[in-house]
C-alpha cells in the first residue's frame, strides 16, 4: 500500500483540486492552469502518481493523448482537505458577532460569483 504525503505543496493540492472540479486533464492543460512549466507539471504528476493520488489514462476519444485522473485516494484526499477548511472556517465564524455573520451571509452571492469567474479564467472550458 502506498503512503500518502502528509502535506502537499500548494501546487500539488491545487492540481488535485483542479482535477476534482474539472475531471481528467492533459499535463499541458494542468501546467497552464496552475501556472507552471510543462516539465515541472510532469515531475509533479509523477510524484502524485507515486503517492497513488493520480493515474494516467489514455483519452478514449484520442489514443495519442494521455490524461491525468484522480484516483479514489486522490478524491478522498481532496474531500478531506476541503472538509478541514470548512471546519476551520466554521470555528472562526463562531467567534464573530451576529452583525458580522449577517454581513458575511449578505456577501456570499457576490463571493460565489467571484470564485466562479476566477475558476473560469484559470481552468478554461471543461474537458
Tab-separated table of N, CA, C and O in Angstrom, residues 8-122:
chain	number	residue	atom	x	y	z
A	8	UNK	N	1.059	18.341	1.115
A	8	UNK	CA	1.437	18.540	-0.275
A	8	UNK	C	1.774	20.007	-0.488
A	8	UNK	O	1.286	20.880	0.236
A	9	UNK	N	2.554	20.283	-1.510
A	9	UNK	CA	2.800	21.664	-1.880
A	9	UNK	C	1.487	22.299	-2.309
A	9	UNK	O	0.518	21.608	-2.655
A	10	UNK	N	1.452	23.628	-2.307
A	10	UNK	CA	0.240	24.318	-2.753
A	10	UNK	C	-0.100	23.957	-4.195
A	10	UNK	O	-1.269	23.777	-4.540
A	11	UNK	N	0.927	23.841	-5.045
A	11	UNK	CA	0.673	23.497	-6.447
A	11	UNK	C	0.120	22.081	-6.562
A	11	UNK	O	-0.787	21.835	-7.356
A	12	UNK	N	0.632	21.167	-5.764
A	12	UNK	CA	0.113	19.792	-5.782
A	12	UNK	C	-1.344	19.758	-5.334
A	12	UNK	O	-2.190	19.134	-5.985
A	13	UNK	N	-1.638	20.435	-4.231
A	13	UNK	CA	-3.010	20.464	-3.724
A	13	UNK	C	-3.932	21.153	-4.731
A	13	UNK	O	-5.058	20.686	-4.963
A	14	UNK	N	-3.465	22.237	-5.350
A	14	UNK	CA	-4.280	22.941	-6.343
A	14	UNK	C	-4.526	22.061	-7.563
A	14	UNK	O	-5.624	22.067	-8.126
A	15	UNK	N	-3.525	21.301	-7.966
A	15	UNK	CA	-3.673	20.402	-9.117
A	15	UNK	C	-4.714	19.329	-8.822
A	15	UNK	O	-5.570	19.035	-9.665
A	16	UNK	N	-4.664	18.753	-7.629
A	16	UNK	CA	-5.660	17.755	-7.254
A	16	UNK	C	-7.057	18.377	-7.233
A	16	UNK	O	-8.023	17.771	-7.715
A	17	UNK	N	-7.176	19.588	-6.699
A	17	UNK	CA	-8.478	20.267	-6.655
A	17	UNK	C	-8.982	20.558	-8.068
A	17	UNK	O	-10.178	20.411	-8.347
A	18	UNK	N	-8.089	20.954	-8.956
A	18	UNK	CA	-8.480	21.204	-10.350
A	18	UNK	C	-9.014	19.925	-10.985
A	18	UNK	O	-10.054	19.935	-11.640
A	19	UNK	N	-8.314	18.823	-10.800
A	19	UNK	CA	-8.762	17.547	-11.354
A	19	UNK	C	-10.111	17.134	-10.759
A	19	UNK	O	-10.957	16.590	-11.463
A	20	UNK	N	-10.312	17.427	-9.488
A	20	UNK	CA	-11.579	17.097	-8.847
A	20	UNK	C	-12.720	17.916	-9.448
A	20	UNK	O	-13.806	17.396	-9.685
A	21	UNK	N	-12.464	19.197	-9.715
A	21	UNK	CA	-13.504	20.071	-10.267
A	21	UNK	C	-13.747	19.845	-11.744
A	21	UNK	O	-14.875	19.924	-12.214
A	22	UNK	N	-12.694	19.597	-12.507
A	22	UNK	CA	-12.830	19.606	-13.969
A	22	UNK	C	-12.752	18.235	-14.610
A	22	UNK	O	-13.029	18.106	-15.793
A	23	UNK	N	-12.309	17.241	-13.865
A	23	UNK	CA	-12.137	15.923	-14.444
A	23	UNK	C	-10.755	15.785	-15.067
A	23	UNK	O	-9.909	16.670	-14.932
A	24	UNK	N	-10.517	14.667	-15.742
A	24	UNK	CA	-9.198	14.384	-16.311
A	24	UNK	C	-8.703	15.496	-17.237
A	24	UNK	O	-9.488	16.106	-17.969
A	25	UNK	N	-7.397	15.732	-17.173
A	25	UNK	CA	-6.759	16.787	-17.980
A	25	UNK	C	-5.419	16.308	-18.515
A	25	UNK	O	-4.764	15.468	-17.925
A	26	UNK	N	-5.009	16.933	-19.612
A	26	UNK	CA	-3.654	16.728	-20.131
A	26	UNK	C	-2.671	17.462	-19.225
A	26	UNK	O	-3.013	18.461	-18.600
A	27	UNK	N	-1.443	16.967	-19.196
A	27	UNK	CA	-0.407	17.625	-18.407
A	27	UNK	C	-0.217	19.070	-18.871
A	27	UNK	O	-0.067	19.975	-18.047
A	28	UNK	N	-0.258	19.306	-20.176
A	28	UNK	CA	-0.081	20.677	-20.670
A	28	UNK	C	-1.195	21.589	-20.170
A	28	UNK	O	-0.946	22.745	-19.819
A	29	UNK	N	-2.429	21.089	-20.119
A	29	UNK	CA	-3.541	21.874	-19.586
A	29	UNK	C	-3.329	22.193	-18.109
A	29	UNK	O	-3.529	23.322	-17.661
A	30	UNK	N	-2.929	21.174	-17.344
A	30	UNK	CA	-2.696	21.378	-15.912
A	30	UNK	C	-1.588	22.395	-15.679
A	30	UNK	O	-1.685	23.241	-14.790
A	31	UNK	N	-0.529	22.316	-16.471
A	31	UNK	CA	0.580	23.262	-16.320
A	31	UNK	C	0.093	24.693	-16.542
A	31	UNK	O	0.429	25.603	-15.769
A	32	UNK	N	-0.704	24.897	-17.568
A	32	UNK	CA	-1.235	26.229	-17.843
A	32	UNK	C	-2.149	26.730	-16.740
A	32	UNK	O	-2.059	27.886	-16.318
A	33	UNK	N	-3.021	25.859	-16.265
A	33	UNK	CA	-3.963	26.236	-15.215
A	33	UNK	C	-3.226	26.611	-13.931
A	33	UNK	O	-3.559	27.600	-13.277
A	34	UNK	N	-2.220	25.822	-13.590
A	34	UNK	CA	-1.519	26.038	-12.327
A	34	UNK	C	-0.353	27.017	-12.449
A	34	UNK	O	0.291	27.354	-11.461
A	35	UNK	N	-0.059	27.468	-13.673
A	35	UNK	CA	0.974	28.478	-13.861
A	35	UNK	C	2.387	27.973	-13.665
A	35	UNK	O	3.238	28.690	-13.141
A	36	UNK	N	2.623	26.729	-14.088
A	36	UNK	CA	3.974	26.159	-14.022
A	36	UNK	C	4.358	25.653	-15.408
A	36	UNK	O	3.520	25.546	-16.299
A	37	UNK	N	5.627	25.324	-15.585
A	37	UNK	CA	6.079	24.801	-16.865
A	37	UNK	C	5.598	23.368	-17.041
A	37	UNK	O	5.296	22.671	-16.064
A	38	UNK	N	5.562	22.921	-18.282
A	38	UNK	CA	5.165	21.540	-18.537
A	38	UNK	C	6.126	20.544	-17.873
A	38	UNK	O	5.665	19.575	-17.265
A	39	UNK	N	7.468	20.755	-17.951
A	39	UNK	CA	8.362	19.820	-17.257
A	39	UNK	C	8.111	19.779	-15.741
A	39	UNK	O	8.145	18.706	-15.135
A	40	UNK	N	7.821	20.942	-15.136
A	40	UNK	CA	7.535	20.963	-13.693
A	40	UNK	C	6.263	20.184	-13.386
A	40	UNK	O	6.193	19.440	-12.403
A	41	UNK	N	5.241	20.330	-14.230
A	41	UNK	CA	3.991	19.599	-14.013
A	41	UNK	C	4.207	18.104	-14.217
A	41	UNK	O	3.625	17.291	-13.505
A	42	UNK	N	5.041	17.738	-15.174
A	42	UNK	CA	5.333	16.324	-15.396
A	42	UNK	C	5.946	15.701	-14.143
A	42	UNK	O	5.562	14.605	-13.723
A	43	UNK	N	6.876	16.411	-13.511
A	43	UNK	CA	7.501	15.926	-12.270
A	43	UNK	C	6.452	15.854	-11.160
A	43	UNK	O	6.376	14.861	-10.429
A	44	UNK	N	5.643	16.891	-11.032
A	44	UNK	CA	4.611	16.923	-10.001
A	44	UNK	C	3.638	15.760	-10.174
A	44	UNK	O	3.307	15.068	-9.208
A	45	UNK	N	3.200	15.516	-11.412
A	45	UNK	CA	2.279	14.410	-11.685
A	45	UNK	C	2.937	13.078	-11.339
A	45	UNK	O	2.294	12.198	-10.763
A	46	UNK	N	4.214	12.938	-11.645
A	46	UNK	CA	4.921	11.697	-11.308
A	46	UNK	C	4.907	11.470	-9.794
A	46	UNK	O	4.658	10.350	-9.320
A	47	UNK	N	5.164	12.515	-9.012
A	47	UNK	CA	5.147	12.398	-7.552
A	47	UNK	C	3.745	12.043	-7.055
A	47	UNK	O	3.584	11.170	-6.191
A	48	UNK	N	2.728	12.716	-7.602
A	48	UNK	CA	1.355	12.411	-7.210
A	48	UNK	C	0.966	10.992	-7.604
A	48	UNK	O	0.234	10.307	-6.877
A	49	UNK	N	1.479	10.548	-8.738
A	49	UNK	CA	1.223	9.182	-9.207
A	49	UNK	C	1.877	8.170	-8.264
A	49	UNK	O	1.256	7.175	-7.880
A	50	UNK	N	3.115	8.442	-7.873
A	50	UNK	CA	3.824	7.545	-6.947
A	50	UNK	C	3.142	7.489	-5.584
A	50	UNK	O	3.232	6.494	-4.883
A	51	UNK	N	2.458	8.570	-5.229
A	51	UNK	CA	1.719	8.615	-3.968
A	51	UNK	C	0.341	7.966	-4.080
A	51	UNK	O	-0.375	7.869	-3.088
A	52	UNK	N	-0.047	7.603	-5.294
A	52	UNK	CA	-1.334	6.951	-5.500
A	52	UNK	C	-2.512	7.914	-5.587
A	52	UNK	O	-3.663	7.481	-5.527
A	53	UNK	N	-2.241	9.211	-5.755
A	53	UNK	CA	-3.317	10.197	-5.796
A	53	UNK	C	-3.857	10.442	-7.195
A	53	UNK	O	-5.003	10.869	-7.353
A	54	UNK	N	-3.036	10.213	-8.214
A	54	UNK	CA	-3.465	10.356	-9.608
A	54	UNK	C	-2.970	9.158	-10.401
A	54	UNK	O	-2.085	8.421	-9.963
A	55	UNK	N	-3.545	9.001	-11.584
A	55	UNK	CA	-3.070	7.996	-12.527
A	55	UNK	C	-3.196	8.560	-13.927
A	55	UNK	O	-3.958	9.499	-14.164
A	56	UNK	N	-2.439	7.993	-14.839
A	56	UNK	CA	-2.516	8.414	-16.235
A	56	UNK	C	-3.326	7.381	-16.994
A	56	UNK	O	-3.154	6.181	-16.802
A	57	UNK	N	-4.199	7.886	-17.861
A	57	UNK	CA	-5.041	7.017	-18.693
A	57	UNK	C	-5.067	7.567	-20.104
A	57	UNK	O	-4.956	8.773	-20.316
A	58	UNK	N	-5.293	6.681	-21.033
A	58	UNK	CA	-5.464	7.115	-22.408
A	58	UNK	C	-6.796	7.821	-22.590
A	58	UNK	O	-7.776	7.496	-21.921
A	59	UNK	N	-6.810	8.794	-23.478
A	59	UNK	CA	-8.043	9.514	-23.802
A	59	UNK	C	-8.850	8.636	-24.745
A	59	UNK	O	-8.385	8.282	-25.827
A	60	UNK	N	-10.081	8.264	-24.369
A	60	UNK	CA	-10.877	7.391	-25.229
A	60	UNK	C	-11.183	8.007	-26.598
A	60	UNK	O	-11.363	7.292	-27.577
A	61	UNK	N	-11.193	9.348	-26.673
A	61	UNK	CA	-11.515	10.000	-27.941
A	61	UNK	C	-10.280	10.229	-28.814
A	61	UNK	O	-10.415	10.531	-29.995
A	62	UNK	N	-9.078	10.098	-28.238
A	62	UNK	CA	-7.839	10.296	-28.998
A	62	UNK	C	-6.743	9.472	-28.337
A	62	UNK	O	-6.184	9.878	-27.319
A	63	UNK	N	-6.445	8.326	-28.910
A	63	UNK	CA	-5.499	7.377	-28.307
A	63	UNK	C	-4.088	7.940	-28.178
A	63	UNK	O	-3.269	7.408	-27.444
A	64	UNK	N	-3.786	9.039	-28.846
A	64	UNK	CA	-2.450	9.640	-28.744
A	64	UNK	C	-2.304	10.478	-27.472
A	64	UNK	O	-1.197	10.833	-27.088
A	65	UNK	N	-3.413	10.776	-26.838
A	65	UNK	CA	-3.417	11.682	-25.693
A	65	UNK	C	-3.471	10.891	-24.387
A	65	UNK	O	-4.218	9.926	-24.263
A	66	UNK	N	-2.679	11.337	-23.406
A	66	UNK	CA	-2.724	10.777	-22.060
A	66	UNK	C	-3.320	11.811	-21.127
A	66	UNK	O	-2.943	12.978	-21.155
A	67	UNK	N	-4.268	11.370	-20.325
A	67	UNK	CA	-4.932	12.250	-19.371
A	67	UNK	C	-4.515	11.888	-17.947
A	67	UNK	O	-4.295	10.716	-17.636
A	68	UNK	N	-4.430	12.891	-17.100
A	68	UNK	CA	-4.169	12.687	-15.680
A	68	UNK	C	-5.527	12.667	-14.980
A	68	UNK	O	-6.350	13.567	-15.173
A	69	UNK	N	-5.753	11.625	-14.176
A	69	UNK	CA	-7.038	11.432	-13.499
A	69	UNK	C	-6.802	11.230	-12.007
A	69	UNK	O	-5.807	10.637	-11.599
A	70	UNK	N	-7.744	11.690	-11.206
A	70	UNK	CA	-7.691	11.400	-9.772
A	70	UNK	C	-7.990	9.924	-9.534
A	70	UNK	O	-8.844	9.347	-10.201
A	71	UNK	N	-7.309	9.351	-8.570
A	71	UNK	CA	-7.653	8.012	-8.100
A	71	UNK	C	-8.674	8.163	-6.973
A	71	UNK	O	-8.987	9.279	-6.540
A	72	UNK	N	-9.151	7.072	-6.469
A	72	UNK	CA	-10.061	7.112	-5.324
A	72	UNK	C	-9.365	7.770	-4.133
A	72	UNK	O	-9.956	8.593	-3.426
A	73	UNK	N	-8.090	7.445	-3.930
A	73	UNK	CA	-7.326	8.056	-2.834
A	73	UNK	C	-7.174	9.560	-3.052
A	73	UNK	O	-7.234	10.343	-2.101
A	74	UNK	N	-6.989	9.977	-4.297
A	74	UNK	CA	-6.873	11.403	-4.608
A	74	UNK	C	-8.162	12.144	-4.317
A	74	UNK	O	-8.150	13.243	-3.746
A	75	UNK	N	-9.273	11.542	-4.691
A	75	UNK	CA	-10.578	12.151	-4.415
A	75	UNK	C	-10.800	12.260	-2.913
A	75	UNK	O	-11.249	13.299	-2.416
A	76	UNK	N	-10.458	11.220	-2.176
A	76	UNK	CA	-10.611	11.238	-0.714
A	76	UNK	C	-9.738	12.322	-0.093
A	76	UNK	O	-10.162	13.017	0.840
A	77	UNK	N	-8.515	12.473	-0.603
A	77	UNK	CA	-7.598	13.486	-0.090
A	77	UNK	C	-8.183	14.886	-0.286
A	77	UNK	O	-8.188	15.698	0.636
A	78	UNK	N	-8.696	15.163	-1.490
A	78	UNK	CA	-9.273	16.479	-1.787
A	78	UNK	C	-10.472	16.732	-0.872
A	78	UNK	O	-10.609	17.818	-0.285
A	79	UNK	N	-11.335	15.742	-0.720
A	79	UNK	CA	-12.521	15.913	0.120
A	79	UNK	C	-12.135	16.160	1.577
A	79	UNK	O	-12.736	17.005	2.252
A	80	UNK	N	-11.122	15.447	2.065
A	80	UNK	CA	-10.682	15.625	3.455
A	80	UNK	C	-10.097	17.024	3.663
A	80	UNK	O	-10.360	17.672	4.689
A	81	UNK	N	-9.325	17.519	2.682
A	81	UNK	CA	-8.761	18.876	2.798
A	81	UNK	C	-9.866	19.922	2.773
A	81	UNK	O	-9.814	20.895	3.515
A	82	UNK	N	-10.839	19.728	1.907
A	82	UNK	CA	-11.954	20.685	1.853
A	82	UNK	C	-12.713	20.699	3.174
A	82	UNK	O	-13.067	21.758	3.689
A	83	UNK	N	-12.984	19.517	3.717
A	83	UNK	CA	-13.721	19.443	4.985
A	83	UNK	C	-12.921	20.088	6.106
A	83	UNK	O	-13.494	20.781	6.958
A	84	UNK	N	-11.618	19.908	6.119
A	84	UNK	CA	-10.780	20.538	7.141
A	84	UNK	C	-10.884	22.062	7.037
A	84	UNK	O	-10.953	22.762	8.056
A	85	UNK	N	-10.931	22.585	5.808
A	85	UNK	CA	-11.097	24.025	5.617
A	85	UNK	C	-12.450	24.511	6.100
A	85	UNK	O	-12.557	25.560	6.753
A	86	UNK	N	-13.487	23.750	5.772
A	86	UNK	CA	-14.841	24.104	6.220
A	86	UNK	C	-14.887	24.132	7.743
A	86	UNK	O	-15.433	25.071	8.345
A	87	UNK	N	-14.310	23.126	8.368
A	87	UNK	CA	-14.313	23.054	9.835
A	87	UNK	C	-13.554	24.231	10.443
A	87	UNK	O	-14.007	24.826	11.430
A	88	UNK	N	-12.406	24.578	9.848
A	88	UNK	CA	-11.609	25.694	10.370
A	88	UNK	C	-12.378	27.006	10.262
A	88	UNK	O	-12.414	27.799	11.222
A	89	UNK	N	-12.995	27.251	9.111
A	89	UNK	CA	-13.784	28.476	8.959
A	89	UNK	C	-14.987	28.481	9.887
A	89	UNK	O	-15.366	29.519	10.431
A	90	UNK	N	-15.598	27.331	10.072
A	90	UNK	CA	-16.737	27.242	10.976
A	90	UNK	C	-16.361	27.653	12.391
A	90	UNK	O	-17.103	28.404	13.046
A	91	UNK	N	-15.194	27.190	12.844
A	91	UNK	CA	-14.735	27.571	14.186
A	91	UNK	C	-14.502	29.081	14.273
A	91	UNK	O	-14.808	29.711	15.284
A	92	UNK	N	-13.955	29.662	13.216
A	92	UNK	CA	-13.698	31.106	13.221
A	92	UNK	C	-14.994	31.906	13.150
A	92	UNK	O	-15.152	32.911	13.849
A	93	UNK	N	-15.915	31.467	12.318
A	93	UNK	CA	-17.192	32.171	12.178
A	93	UNK	C	-17.952	32.165	13.505
A	93	UNK	O	-18.629	33.139	13.856
A	94	UNK	N	-17.811	31.081	14.267
A	94	UNK	CA	-18.468	31.009	15.571
A	94	UNK	C	-17.988	32.109	16.514
A	94	UNK	O	-18.672	32.439	17.484
A	95	UNK	N	-16.843	32.705	16.240
A	95	UNK	CA	-16.288	33.760	17.092
A	95	UNK	C	-16.745	35.160	16.669
A	95	UNK	O	-16.432	36.139	17.336
A	96	UNK	N	-17.457	35.257	15.553
A	96	UNK	CA	-17.917	36.551	15.064
A	96	UNK	C	-19.197	36.989	15.766
A	96	UNK	O	-19.946	36.158	16.288
A	97	UNK	N	-19.448	38.291	15.716
A	97	UNK	CA	-20.706	38.808	16.252
A	97	UNK	C	-21.838	38.477	15.272
A	97	UNK	O	-21.591	38.140	14.107
A	98	UNK	N	-23.049	38.616	15.723
A	98	UNK	CA	-24.211	38.366	14.860
A	98	UNK	C	-24.197	39.295	13.650
A	98	UNK	O	-24.508	38.879	12.532
A	99	UNK	N	-23.848	40.573	13.867
A	99	UNK	CA	-23.786	41.527	12.756
A	99	UNK	C	-22.738	41.110	11.724
A	99	UNK	O	-22.957	41.241	10.515
A	100	UNK	N	-21.602	40.616	12.191
A	100	UNK	CA	-20.551	40.186	11.272
A	100	UNK	C	-20.988	38.950	10.473
A	100	UNK	O	-20.709	38.844	9.279
A	101	UNK	N	-21.688	38.040	11.123
A	101	UNK	CA	-22.201	36.851	10.427
A	101	UNK	C	-23.224	37.271	9.373
A	101	UNK	O	-23.217	36.764	8.244
A	102	UNK	N	-24.084	38.223	9.706
A	102	UNK	CA	-25.064	38.731	8.738
A	102	UNK	C	-24.367	39.375	7.540
A	102	UNK	O	-24.789	39.185	6.393
A	103	UNK	N	-23.315	40.127	7.795
A	103	UNK	CA	-22.566	40.768	6.710
A	103	UNK	C	-21.934	39.716	5.799
A	103	UNK	O	-21.964	39.849	4.565
A	104	UNK	N	-21.378	38.687	6.396
A	104	UNK	CA	-20.807	37.597	5.586
A	104	UNK	C	-21.884	36.909	4.757
A	104	UNK	O	-21.677	36.616	3.581
A	105	UNK	N	-23.002	36.638	5.365
A	105	UNK	CA	-24.107	35.982	4.668
A	105	UNK	C	-24.581	36.820	3.489
A	105	UNK	O	-24.817	36.292	2.396
A	106	UNK	N	-24.697	38.121	3.689
A	106	UNK	CA	-25.128	39.010	2.607
A	106	UNK	C	-24.112	39.044	1.469
A	106	UNK	O	-24.475	39.220	0.303
A	107	UNK	N	-22.835	38.866	1.795
A	107	UNK	CA	-21.775	38.932	0.773
A	107	UNK	C	-21.598	37.618	0.019
A	107	UNK	O	-20.928	37.587	-1.023
A	108	UNK	N	-22.164	36.528	0.499
A	108	UNK	CA	-21.932	35.212	-0.111
A	108	UNK	C	-22.241	35.137	-1.605
A	108	UNK	O	-21.430	34.602	-2.366
A	109	UNK	N	-23.381	35.638	-2.088
A	109	UNK	CA	-23.637	35.536	-3.529
A	109	UNK	C	-22.548	36.209	-4.371
A	109	UNK	O	-22.110	35.652	-5.385
A	110	UNK	N	-22.093	37.374	-3.949
A	110	UNK	CA	-21.030	38.067	-4.694
A	110	UNK	C	-19.724	37.290	-4.622
A	110	UNK	O	-18.998	37.168	-5.623
A	111	UNK	N	-19.391	36.737	-3.465
A	111	UNK	CA	-18.165	35.947	-3.319
A	111	UNK	C	-18.217	34.672	-4.168
A	111	UNK	O	-17.225	34.282	-4.782
A	112	UNK	N	-19.378	34.035	-4.219
A	112	UNK	CA	-19.529	32.835	-5.048
A	112	UNK	C	-19.377	33.178	-6.524
A	112	UNK	O	-18.757	32.428	-7.280
A	113	UNK	N	-19.911	34.310	-6.933
A	113	UNK	CA	-19.772	34.742	-8.323
A	113	UNK	C	-18.310	35.032	-8.647
A	113	UNK	O	-17.812	34.637	-9.710
A	114	UNK	N	-17.602	35.704	-7.747
A	114	UNK	CA	-16.169	35.955	-7.946
A	114	UNK	C	-15.391	34.650	-8.077
A	114	UNK	O	-14.522	34.519	-8.949
A	115	UNK	N	-15.692	33.684	-7.223
A	115	UNK	CA	-14.999	32.399	-7.281
A	115	UNK	C	-15.269	31.691	-8.607
A	115	UNK	O	-14.361	31.102	-9.205
A	116	UNK	N	-16.498	31.757	-9.081
A	116	UNK	CA	-16.839	31.125	-10.367
A	116	UNK	C	-16.108	31.806	-11.515
A	116	UNK	O	-15.598	31.137	-12.416
A	117	UNK	N	-16.047	33.135	-11.487
A	117	UNK	CA	-15.335	33.861	-12.543
A	117	UNK	C	-13.849	33.529	-12.535
A	117	UNK	O	-13.241	33.307	-13.583
A	118	UNK	N	-13.265	33.461	-11.350
A	118	UNK	CA	-11.837	33.137	-11.238
A	118	UNK	C	-11.575	31.724	-11.740
A	118	UNK	O	-10.607	31.462	-12.446
A	119	UNK	N	-12.447	30.804	-11.411
A	119	UNK	CA	-12.302	29.419	-11.846
A	119	UNK	C	-12.375	29.316	-13.367
A	119	UNK	O	-11.590	28.611	-13.993
A	120	UNK	N	-13.305	30.038	-13.973
A	120	UNK	CA	-13.429	30.031	-15.428
A	120	UNK	C	-12.163	30.587	-16.081
A	120	UNK	O	-11.691	30.053	-17.067
A	121	UNK	N	-11.632	31.660	-15.511
A	121	UNK	CA	-10.417	32.262	-16.053
A	121	UNK	C	-9.232	31.306	-15.966
A	121	UNK	O	-8.446	31.189	-16.884
A	122	UNK	N	-9.094	30.622	-14.839
A	122	UNK	CA	-7.958	29.728	-14.610
A	122	UNK	C	-8.069	28.452	-15.426
A	122	UNK	O	-7.095	27.969	-15.985
